[in-house]
PDB file of C-alpha atoms in Angstrom:
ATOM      1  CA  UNK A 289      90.658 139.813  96.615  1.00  0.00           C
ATOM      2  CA  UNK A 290      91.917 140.274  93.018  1.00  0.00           C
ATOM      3  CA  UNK A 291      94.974 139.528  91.032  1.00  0.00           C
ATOM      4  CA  UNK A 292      96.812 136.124  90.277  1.00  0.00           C
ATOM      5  CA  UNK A 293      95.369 134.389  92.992  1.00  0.00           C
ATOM      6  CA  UNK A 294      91.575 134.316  94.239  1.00  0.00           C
ATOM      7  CA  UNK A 295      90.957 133.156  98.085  1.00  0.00           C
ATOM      8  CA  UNK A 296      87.678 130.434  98.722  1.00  0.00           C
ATOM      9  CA  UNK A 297      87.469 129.461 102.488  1.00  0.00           C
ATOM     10  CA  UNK A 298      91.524 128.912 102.543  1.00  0.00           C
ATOM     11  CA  UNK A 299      92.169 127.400  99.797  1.00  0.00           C
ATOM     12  CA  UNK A 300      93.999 129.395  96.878  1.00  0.00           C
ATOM     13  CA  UNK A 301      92.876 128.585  93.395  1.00  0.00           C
ATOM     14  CA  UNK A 302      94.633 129.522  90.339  1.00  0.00           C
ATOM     15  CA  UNK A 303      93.070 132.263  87.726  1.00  0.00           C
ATOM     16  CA  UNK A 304      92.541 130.402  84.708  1.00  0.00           C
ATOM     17  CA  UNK A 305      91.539 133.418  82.949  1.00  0.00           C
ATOM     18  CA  UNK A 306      92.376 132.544  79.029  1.00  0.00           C
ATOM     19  CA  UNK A 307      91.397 128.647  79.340  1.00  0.00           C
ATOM     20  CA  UNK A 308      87.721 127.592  79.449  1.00  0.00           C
ATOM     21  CA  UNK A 309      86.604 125.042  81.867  1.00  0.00           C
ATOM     22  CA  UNK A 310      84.918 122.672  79.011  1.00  0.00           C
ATOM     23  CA  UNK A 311      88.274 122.579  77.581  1.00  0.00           C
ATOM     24  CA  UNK A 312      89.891 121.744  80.341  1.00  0.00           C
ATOM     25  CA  UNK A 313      87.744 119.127  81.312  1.00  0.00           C
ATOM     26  CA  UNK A 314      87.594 117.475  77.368  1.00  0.00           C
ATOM     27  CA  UNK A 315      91.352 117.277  77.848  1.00  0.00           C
ATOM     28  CA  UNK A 316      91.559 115.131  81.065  1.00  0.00           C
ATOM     29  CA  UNK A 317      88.509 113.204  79.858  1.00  0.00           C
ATOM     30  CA  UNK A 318      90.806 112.275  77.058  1.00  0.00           C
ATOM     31  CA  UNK A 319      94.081 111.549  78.761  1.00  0.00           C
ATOM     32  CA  UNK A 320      91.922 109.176  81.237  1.00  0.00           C
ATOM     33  CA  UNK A 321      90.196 107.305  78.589  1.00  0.00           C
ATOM     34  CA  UNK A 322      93.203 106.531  76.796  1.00  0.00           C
ATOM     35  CA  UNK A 323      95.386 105.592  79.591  1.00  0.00           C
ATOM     36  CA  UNK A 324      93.569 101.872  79.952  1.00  0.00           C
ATOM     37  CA  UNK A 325      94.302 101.238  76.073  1.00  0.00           C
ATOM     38  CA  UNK A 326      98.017 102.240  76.957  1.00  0.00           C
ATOM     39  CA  UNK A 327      97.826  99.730  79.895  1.00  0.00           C
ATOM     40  CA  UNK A 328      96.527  96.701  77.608  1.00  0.00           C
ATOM     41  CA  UNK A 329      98.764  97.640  75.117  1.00  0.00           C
ATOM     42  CA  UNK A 330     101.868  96.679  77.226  1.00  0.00           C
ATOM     43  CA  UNK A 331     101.702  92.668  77.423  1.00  0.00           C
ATOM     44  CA  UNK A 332     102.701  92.893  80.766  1.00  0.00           C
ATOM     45  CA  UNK A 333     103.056  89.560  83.255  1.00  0.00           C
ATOM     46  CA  UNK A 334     104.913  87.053  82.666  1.00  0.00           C
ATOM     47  CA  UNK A 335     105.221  87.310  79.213  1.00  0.00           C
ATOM     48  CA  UNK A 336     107.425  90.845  80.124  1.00  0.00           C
ATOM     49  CA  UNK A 337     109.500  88.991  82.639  1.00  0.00           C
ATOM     50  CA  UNK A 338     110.143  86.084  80.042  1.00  0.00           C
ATOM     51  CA  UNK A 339     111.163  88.885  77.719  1.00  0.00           C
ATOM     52  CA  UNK A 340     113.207  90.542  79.550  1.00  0.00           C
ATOM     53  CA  UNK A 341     115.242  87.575  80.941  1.00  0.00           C
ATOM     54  CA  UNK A 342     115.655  86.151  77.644  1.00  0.00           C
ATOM     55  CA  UNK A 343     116.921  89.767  76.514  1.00  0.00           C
ATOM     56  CA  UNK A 344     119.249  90.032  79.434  1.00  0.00           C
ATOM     57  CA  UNK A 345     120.583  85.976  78.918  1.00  0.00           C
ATOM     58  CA  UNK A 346     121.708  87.556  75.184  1.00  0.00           C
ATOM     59  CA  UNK A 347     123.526  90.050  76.701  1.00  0.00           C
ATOM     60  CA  UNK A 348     124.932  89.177  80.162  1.00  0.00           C
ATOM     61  CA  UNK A 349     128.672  87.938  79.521  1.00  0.00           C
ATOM     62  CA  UNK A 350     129.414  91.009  77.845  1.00  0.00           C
ATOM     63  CA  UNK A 351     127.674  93.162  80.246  1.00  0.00           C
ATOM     64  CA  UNK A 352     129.474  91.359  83.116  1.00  0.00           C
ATOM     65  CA  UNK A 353     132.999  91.813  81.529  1.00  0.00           C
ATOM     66  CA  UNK A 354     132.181  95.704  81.037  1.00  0.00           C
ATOM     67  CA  UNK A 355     130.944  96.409  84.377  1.00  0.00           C
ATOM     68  CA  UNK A 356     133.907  94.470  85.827  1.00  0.00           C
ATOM     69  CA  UNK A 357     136.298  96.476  83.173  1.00  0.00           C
ATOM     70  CA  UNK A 358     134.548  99.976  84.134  1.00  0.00           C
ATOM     71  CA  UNK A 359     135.075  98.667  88.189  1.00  0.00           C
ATOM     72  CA  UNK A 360     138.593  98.413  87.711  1.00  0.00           C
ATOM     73  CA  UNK A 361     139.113 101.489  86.151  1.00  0.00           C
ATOM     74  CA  UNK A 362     137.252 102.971  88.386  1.00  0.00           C
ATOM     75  CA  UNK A 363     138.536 101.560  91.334  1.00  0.00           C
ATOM     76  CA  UNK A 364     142.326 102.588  90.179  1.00  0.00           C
ATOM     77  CA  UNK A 365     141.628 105.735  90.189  1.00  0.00           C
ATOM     78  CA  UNK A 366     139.770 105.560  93.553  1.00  0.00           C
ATOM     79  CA  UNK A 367     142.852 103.916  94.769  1.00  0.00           C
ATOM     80  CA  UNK A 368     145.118 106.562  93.563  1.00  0.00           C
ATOM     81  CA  UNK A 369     142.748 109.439  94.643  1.00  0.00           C
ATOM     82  CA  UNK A 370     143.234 107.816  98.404  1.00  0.00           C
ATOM     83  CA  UNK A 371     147.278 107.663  98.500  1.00  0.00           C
ATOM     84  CA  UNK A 372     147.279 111.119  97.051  1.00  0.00           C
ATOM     85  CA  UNK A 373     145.067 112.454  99.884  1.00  0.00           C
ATOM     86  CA  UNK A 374     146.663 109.773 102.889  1.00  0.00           C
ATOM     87  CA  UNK A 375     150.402 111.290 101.878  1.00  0.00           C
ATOM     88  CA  UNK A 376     148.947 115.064 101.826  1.00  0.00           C
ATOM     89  CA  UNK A 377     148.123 114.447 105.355  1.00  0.00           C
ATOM     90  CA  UNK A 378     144.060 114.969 104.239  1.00  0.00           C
ATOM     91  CA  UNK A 379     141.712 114.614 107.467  1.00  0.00           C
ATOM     92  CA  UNK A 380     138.934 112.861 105.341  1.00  0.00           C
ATOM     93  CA  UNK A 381     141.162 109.988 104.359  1.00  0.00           C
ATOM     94  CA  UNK A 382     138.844 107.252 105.983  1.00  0.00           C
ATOM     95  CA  UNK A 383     135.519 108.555 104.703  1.00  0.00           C
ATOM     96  CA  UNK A 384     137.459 108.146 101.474  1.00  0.00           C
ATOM     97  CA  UNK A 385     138.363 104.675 102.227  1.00  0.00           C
ATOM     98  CA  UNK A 386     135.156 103.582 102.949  1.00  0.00           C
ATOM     99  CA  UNK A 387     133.102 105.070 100.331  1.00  0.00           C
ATOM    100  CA  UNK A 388     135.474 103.615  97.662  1.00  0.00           C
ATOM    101  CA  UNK A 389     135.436 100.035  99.092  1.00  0.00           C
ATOM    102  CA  UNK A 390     131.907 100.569  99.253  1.00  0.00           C
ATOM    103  CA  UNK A 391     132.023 101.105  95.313  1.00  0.00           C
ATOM    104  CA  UNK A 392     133.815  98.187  95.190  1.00  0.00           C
ATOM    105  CA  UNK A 393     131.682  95.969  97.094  1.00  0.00           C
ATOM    106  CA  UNK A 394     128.265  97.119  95.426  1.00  0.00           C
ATOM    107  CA  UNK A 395     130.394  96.213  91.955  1.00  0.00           C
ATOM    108  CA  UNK A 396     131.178  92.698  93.163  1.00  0.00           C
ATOM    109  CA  UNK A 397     127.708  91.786  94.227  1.00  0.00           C
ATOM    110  CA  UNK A 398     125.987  93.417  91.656  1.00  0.00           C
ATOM    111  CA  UNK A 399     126.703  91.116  88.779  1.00  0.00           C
ATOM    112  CA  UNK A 400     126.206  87.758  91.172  1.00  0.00           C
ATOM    113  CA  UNK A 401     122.882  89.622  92.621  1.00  0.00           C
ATOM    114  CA  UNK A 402     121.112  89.996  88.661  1.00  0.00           C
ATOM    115  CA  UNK A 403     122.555  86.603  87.581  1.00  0.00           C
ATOM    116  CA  UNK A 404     121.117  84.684  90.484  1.00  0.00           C
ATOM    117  CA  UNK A 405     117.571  86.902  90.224  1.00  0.00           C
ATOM    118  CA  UNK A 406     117.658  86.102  86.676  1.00  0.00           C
ATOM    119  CA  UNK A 407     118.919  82.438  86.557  1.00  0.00           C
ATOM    120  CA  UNK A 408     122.085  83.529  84.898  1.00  0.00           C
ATOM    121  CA  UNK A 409     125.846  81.748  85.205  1.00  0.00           C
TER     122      UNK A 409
END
């Protein structure tokens, strides 16, 4: 069988007509010999955690007072999106109800779940 696809035993292979196989194979040689330098590069361990806690310590009383500033935006205009649909007579009013006090229960335990996991106040 001809065309875009050739047939071995069940499997379908693709027609690499315009790319030689050396070439192929020189380029995943390459990508696999440099992916351990990548990997060393990194300074992963504890080192990264130390980093990254010490990054987020810098950071996390500002970050708390957005996220609760964003949450009660947010949840205002929930709140107002669910009286507008409870006094239209809407049949999807408690779905409504509980995905927003969903929202705001993942954005009150989200802040006290990364400052605990961190070590944070």
């Amino acid at each position: 069988m001809t065309g875009k696809f050739q047939r071995l035993k069940g499997l379908k292979l693709a027609n690499f007509k315009g790319v030689k196989r050396e070439s192929v194979l020189i380029l995943a040689l390459l990508l696999l010999s440099t992916s351990p330098a990548f990997a060393q590069a990194g300074g992963g361990g504890a080192g990264a955690f130390t980093t990254a806690g010490n990054e987020i310590k810098k950071y996390w009383t500002p970050l708390k007072t957005f996220i609760q500033f964003v949450g009660g935006i947010v949840g205002l205009i929930g709140g107002l999106r669910i009286y507008n649909k409870w006094q239209n007579g809407d049949q999807d009013v408690n779905k409504e109800i509980l995905g927003w006090g969903g929202a705001c229960l993942f954005l009150t335990i989200v802040p006290t779940f990364v400052g605990s996991f961190f070590g944070l106040s």
